[in-house]
Coordinates of N, CA and C in Angstrom, one line a residue:
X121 N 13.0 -38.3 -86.9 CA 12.7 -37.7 -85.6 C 14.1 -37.4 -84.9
X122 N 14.2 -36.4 -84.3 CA 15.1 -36.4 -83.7 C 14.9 -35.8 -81.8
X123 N 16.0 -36.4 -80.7 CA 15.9 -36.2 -79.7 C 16.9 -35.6 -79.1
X124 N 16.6 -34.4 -78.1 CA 17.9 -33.9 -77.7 C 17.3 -33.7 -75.8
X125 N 18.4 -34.4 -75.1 CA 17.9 -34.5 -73.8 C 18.9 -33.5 -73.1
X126 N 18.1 -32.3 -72.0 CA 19.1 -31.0 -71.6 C 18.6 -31.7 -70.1
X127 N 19.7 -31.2 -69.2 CA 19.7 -31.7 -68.2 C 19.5 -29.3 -67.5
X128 N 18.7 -29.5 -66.7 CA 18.4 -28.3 -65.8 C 18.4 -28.5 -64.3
X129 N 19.6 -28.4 -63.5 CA 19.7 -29.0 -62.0 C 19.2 -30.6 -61.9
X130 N 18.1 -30.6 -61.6 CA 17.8 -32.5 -61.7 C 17.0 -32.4 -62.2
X131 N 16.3 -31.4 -63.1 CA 15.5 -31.7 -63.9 C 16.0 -32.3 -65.5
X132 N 15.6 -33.9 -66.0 CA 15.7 -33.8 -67.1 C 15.1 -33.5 -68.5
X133 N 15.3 -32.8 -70.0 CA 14.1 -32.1 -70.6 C 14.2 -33.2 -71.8
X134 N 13.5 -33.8 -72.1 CA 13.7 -34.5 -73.8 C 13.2 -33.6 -74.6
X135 N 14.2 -33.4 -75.9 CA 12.9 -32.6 -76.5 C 13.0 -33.6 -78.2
X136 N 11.8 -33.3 -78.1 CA 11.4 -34.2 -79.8 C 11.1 -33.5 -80.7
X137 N 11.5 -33.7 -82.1 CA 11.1 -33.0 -82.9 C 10.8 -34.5 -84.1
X138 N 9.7 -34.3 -84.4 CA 9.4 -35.0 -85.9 C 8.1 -36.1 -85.0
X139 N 7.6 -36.6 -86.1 CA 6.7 -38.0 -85.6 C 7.1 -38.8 -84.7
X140 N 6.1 -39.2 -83.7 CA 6.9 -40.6 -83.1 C 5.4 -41.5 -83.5
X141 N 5.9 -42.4 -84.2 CA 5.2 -43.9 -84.8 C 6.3 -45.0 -84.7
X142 N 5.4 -45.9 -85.3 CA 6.4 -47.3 -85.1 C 7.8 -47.4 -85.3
X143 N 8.5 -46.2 -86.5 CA 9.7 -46.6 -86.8 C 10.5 -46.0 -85.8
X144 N 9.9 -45.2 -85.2 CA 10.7 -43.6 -84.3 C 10.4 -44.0 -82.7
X145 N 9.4 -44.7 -82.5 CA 9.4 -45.2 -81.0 C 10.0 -46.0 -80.3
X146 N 11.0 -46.8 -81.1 CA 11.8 -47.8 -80.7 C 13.6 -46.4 -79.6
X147 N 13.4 -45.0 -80.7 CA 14.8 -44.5 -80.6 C 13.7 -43.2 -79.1
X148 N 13.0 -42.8 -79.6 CA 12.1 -42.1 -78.0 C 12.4 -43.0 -76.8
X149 N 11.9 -44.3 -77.0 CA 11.9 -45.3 -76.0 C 13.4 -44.8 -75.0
X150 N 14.5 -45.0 -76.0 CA 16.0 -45.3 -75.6 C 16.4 -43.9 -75.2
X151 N 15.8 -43.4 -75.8 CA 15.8 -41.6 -74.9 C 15.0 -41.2 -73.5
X152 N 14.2 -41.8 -73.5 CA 13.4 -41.3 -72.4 C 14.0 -42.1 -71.5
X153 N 14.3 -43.1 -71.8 CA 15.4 -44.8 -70.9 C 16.7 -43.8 -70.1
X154 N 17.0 -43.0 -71.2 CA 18.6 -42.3 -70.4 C 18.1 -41.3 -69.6
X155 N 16.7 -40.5 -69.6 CA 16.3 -39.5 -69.0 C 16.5 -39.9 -67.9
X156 N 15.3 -40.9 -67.8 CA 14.9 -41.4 -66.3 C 16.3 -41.8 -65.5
X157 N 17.5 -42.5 -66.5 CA 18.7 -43.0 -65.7 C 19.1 -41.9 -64.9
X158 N 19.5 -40.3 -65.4 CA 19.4 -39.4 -65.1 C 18.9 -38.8 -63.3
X159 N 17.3 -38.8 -63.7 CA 16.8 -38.2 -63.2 C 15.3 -38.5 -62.6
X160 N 14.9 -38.2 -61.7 CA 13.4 -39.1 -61.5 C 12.5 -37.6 -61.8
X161 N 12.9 -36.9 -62.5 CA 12.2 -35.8 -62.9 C 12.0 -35.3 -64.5
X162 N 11.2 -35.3 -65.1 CA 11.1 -35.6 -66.4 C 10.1 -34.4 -67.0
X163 N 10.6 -33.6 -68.0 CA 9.7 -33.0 -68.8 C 10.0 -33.5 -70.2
X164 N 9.0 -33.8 -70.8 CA 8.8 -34.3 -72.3 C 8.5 -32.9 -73.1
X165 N 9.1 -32.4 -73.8 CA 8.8 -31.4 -74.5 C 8.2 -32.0 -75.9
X166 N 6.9 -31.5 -76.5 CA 6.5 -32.7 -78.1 C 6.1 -31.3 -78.4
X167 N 6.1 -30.1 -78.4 CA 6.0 -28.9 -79.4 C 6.1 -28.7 -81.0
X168 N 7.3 -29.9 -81.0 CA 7.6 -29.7 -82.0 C 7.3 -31.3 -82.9
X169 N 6.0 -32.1 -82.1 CA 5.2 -33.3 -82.6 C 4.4 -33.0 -83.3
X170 N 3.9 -33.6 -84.5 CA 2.3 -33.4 -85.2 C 1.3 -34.4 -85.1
X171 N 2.4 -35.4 -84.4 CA 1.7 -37.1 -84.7 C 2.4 -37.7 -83.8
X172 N 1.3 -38.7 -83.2 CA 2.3 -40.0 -81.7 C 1.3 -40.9 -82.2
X173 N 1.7 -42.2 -82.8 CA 1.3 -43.4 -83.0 C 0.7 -44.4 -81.7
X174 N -0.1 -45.2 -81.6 CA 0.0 -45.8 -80.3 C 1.0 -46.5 -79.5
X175 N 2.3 -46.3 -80.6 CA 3.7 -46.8 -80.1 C 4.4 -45.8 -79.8
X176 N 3.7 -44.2 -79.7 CA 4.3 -43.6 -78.8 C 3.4 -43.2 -77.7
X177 N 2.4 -43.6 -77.5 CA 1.8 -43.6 -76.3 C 2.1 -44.8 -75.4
X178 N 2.2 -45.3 -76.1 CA 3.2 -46.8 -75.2 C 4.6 -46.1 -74.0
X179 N 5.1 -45.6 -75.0 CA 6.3 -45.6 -74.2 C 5.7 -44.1 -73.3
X180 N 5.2 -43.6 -73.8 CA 4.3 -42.6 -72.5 C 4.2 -43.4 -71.8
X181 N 3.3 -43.9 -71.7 CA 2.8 -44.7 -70.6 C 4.1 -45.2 -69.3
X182 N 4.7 -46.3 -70.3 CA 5.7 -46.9 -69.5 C 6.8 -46.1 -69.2
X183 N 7.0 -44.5 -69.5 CA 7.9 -43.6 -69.2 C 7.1 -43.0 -67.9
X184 N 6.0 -42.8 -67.4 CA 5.3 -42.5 -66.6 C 5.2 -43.6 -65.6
X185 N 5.3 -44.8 -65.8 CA 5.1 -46.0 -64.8 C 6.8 -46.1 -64.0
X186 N 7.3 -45.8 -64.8 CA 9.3 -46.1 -64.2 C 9.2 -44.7 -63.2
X187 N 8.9 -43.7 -64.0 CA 9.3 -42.4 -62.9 C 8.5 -42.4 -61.6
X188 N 7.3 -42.7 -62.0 CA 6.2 -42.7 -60.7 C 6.6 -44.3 -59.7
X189 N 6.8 -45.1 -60.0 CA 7.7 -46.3 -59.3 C 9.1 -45.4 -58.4
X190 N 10.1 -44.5 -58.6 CA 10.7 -43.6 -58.6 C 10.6 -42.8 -57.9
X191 N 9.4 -42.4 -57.4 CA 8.7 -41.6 -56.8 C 8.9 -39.8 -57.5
X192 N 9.0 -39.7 -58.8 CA 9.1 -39.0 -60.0 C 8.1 -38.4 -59.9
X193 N 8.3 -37.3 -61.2 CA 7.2 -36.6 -61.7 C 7.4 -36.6 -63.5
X194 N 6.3 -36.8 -64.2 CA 6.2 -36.3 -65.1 C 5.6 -35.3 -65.9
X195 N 6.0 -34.2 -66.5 CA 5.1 -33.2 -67.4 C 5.5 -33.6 -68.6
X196 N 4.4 -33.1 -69.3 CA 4.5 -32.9 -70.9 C 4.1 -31.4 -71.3
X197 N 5.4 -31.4 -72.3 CA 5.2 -29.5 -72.9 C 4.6 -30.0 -74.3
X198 N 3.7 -28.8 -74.6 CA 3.5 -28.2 -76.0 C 2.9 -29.2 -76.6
X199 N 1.5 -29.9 -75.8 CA 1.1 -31.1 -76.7 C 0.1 -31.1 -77.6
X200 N 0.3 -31.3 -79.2 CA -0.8 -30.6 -80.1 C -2.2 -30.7 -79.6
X201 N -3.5 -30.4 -80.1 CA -4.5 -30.5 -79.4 C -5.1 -31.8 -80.0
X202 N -4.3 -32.7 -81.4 CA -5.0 -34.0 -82.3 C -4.5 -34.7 -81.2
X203 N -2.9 -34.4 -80.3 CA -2.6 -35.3 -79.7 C -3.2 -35.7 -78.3
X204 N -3.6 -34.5 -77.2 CA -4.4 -34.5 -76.3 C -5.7 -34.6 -76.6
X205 N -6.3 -34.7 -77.7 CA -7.9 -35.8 -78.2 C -7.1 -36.9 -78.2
X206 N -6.1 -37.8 -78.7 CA -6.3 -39.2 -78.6 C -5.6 -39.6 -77.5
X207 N -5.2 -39.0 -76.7 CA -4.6 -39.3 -75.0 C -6.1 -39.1 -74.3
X208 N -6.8 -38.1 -74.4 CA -8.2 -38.3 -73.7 C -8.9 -39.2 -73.7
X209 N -9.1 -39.9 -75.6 CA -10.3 -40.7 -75.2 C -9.7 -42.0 -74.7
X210 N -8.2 -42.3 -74.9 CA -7.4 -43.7 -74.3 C -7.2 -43.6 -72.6
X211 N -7.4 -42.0 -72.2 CA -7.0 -42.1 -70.8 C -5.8 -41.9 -70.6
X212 N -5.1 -41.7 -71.2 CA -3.7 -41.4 -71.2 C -3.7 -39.8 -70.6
X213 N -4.5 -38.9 -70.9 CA -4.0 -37.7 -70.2 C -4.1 -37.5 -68.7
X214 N -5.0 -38.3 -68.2 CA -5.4 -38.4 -66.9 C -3.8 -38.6 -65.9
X215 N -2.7 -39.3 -66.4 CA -1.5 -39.6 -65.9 C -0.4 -37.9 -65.5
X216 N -0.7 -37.3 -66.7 CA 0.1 -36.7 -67.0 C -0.2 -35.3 -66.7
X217 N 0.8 -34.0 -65.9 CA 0.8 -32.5 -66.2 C 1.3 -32.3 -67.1
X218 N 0.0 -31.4 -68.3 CA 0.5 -30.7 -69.3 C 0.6 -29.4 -69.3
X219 N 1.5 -28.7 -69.9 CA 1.3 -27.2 -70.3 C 2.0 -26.6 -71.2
X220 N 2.1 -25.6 -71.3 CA 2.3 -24.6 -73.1 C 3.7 -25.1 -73.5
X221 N 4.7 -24.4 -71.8 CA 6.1 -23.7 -72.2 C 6.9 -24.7 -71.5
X222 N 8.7 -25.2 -71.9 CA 8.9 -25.7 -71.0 C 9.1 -24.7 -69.5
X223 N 9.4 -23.6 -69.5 CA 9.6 -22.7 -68.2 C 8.5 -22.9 -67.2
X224 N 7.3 -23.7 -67.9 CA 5.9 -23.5 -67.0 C 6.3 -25.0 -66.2
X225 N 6.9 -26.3 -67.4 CA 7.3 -27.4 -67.0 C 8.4 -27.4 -65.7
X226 N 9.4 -26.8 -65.8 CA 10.3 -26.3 -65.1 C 10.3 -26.0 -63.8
X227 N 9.2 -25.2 -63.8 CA 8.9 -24.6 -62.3 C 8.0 -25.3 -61.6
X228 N 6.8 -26.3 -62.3 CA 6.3 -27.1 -61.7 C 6.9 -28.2 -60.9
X229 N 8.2 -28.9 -62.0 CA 8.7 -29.4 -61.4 C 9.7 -29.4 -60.5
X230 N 9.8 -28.1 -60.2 CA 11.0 -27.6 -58.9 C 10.2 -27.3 -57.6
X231 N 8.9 -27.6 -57.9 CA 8.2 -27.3 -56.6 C 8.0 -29.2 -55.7
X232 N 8.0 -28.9 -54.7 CA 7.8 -30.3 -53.8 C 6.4 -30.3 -53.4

């Protein structure tokens, strides 16, 4: 897996590439950890995900619980459709704005 975090005015972007399961959720975790240090504004880019373990819905979660404590926002870009079925039936999408592109992420989150 790999993580590369772009900073856009105070928006921060994680973007992931590869699986996140048990071995790879420990290094997401520590990424999304410097996002938020960053910024209370967060887009997760997973476009380039095929698979999120429940240890990366974990750290969803608790990446969503720190920014909204924060008074944050979180989106998620580009999330496959196996991955938004197993965030539905856990409830996990209900937390979260998703959509295609990050530019759609972007603009959502420059609006107040």
């Amino acid at each position: 897996m790999k993580v590369t975090i772009k900073d856009f005015d105070d928006i921060a972007v994680v973007e992931v590439e590869g699986n996140i399961d048990s071995k790879t959720a420990p290094e997401f975790e520590r990424s999304t950890k410097l996002a938020t240090d960053k910024s209370n504004t967060i887009a997760i880019d997973l476009t380039a995900v095929e698979f999120m373990s429940s240890a990366g819905l974990r750290v969803l979660l608790m990446l969503y619980r720190n920014v909204k404590a924060k008074n944050g926002k979180v989106v998620l870009v580009g999330v496959s459709e196996e991955i938004q079925d197993v965030m539905s039936m856990t409830g996990f999408i209900n937390f979260f704005k998703i959509v295609e592109k990050q530019d759609e992420a972007l603009s959502f989150l420059k609006q107040d």
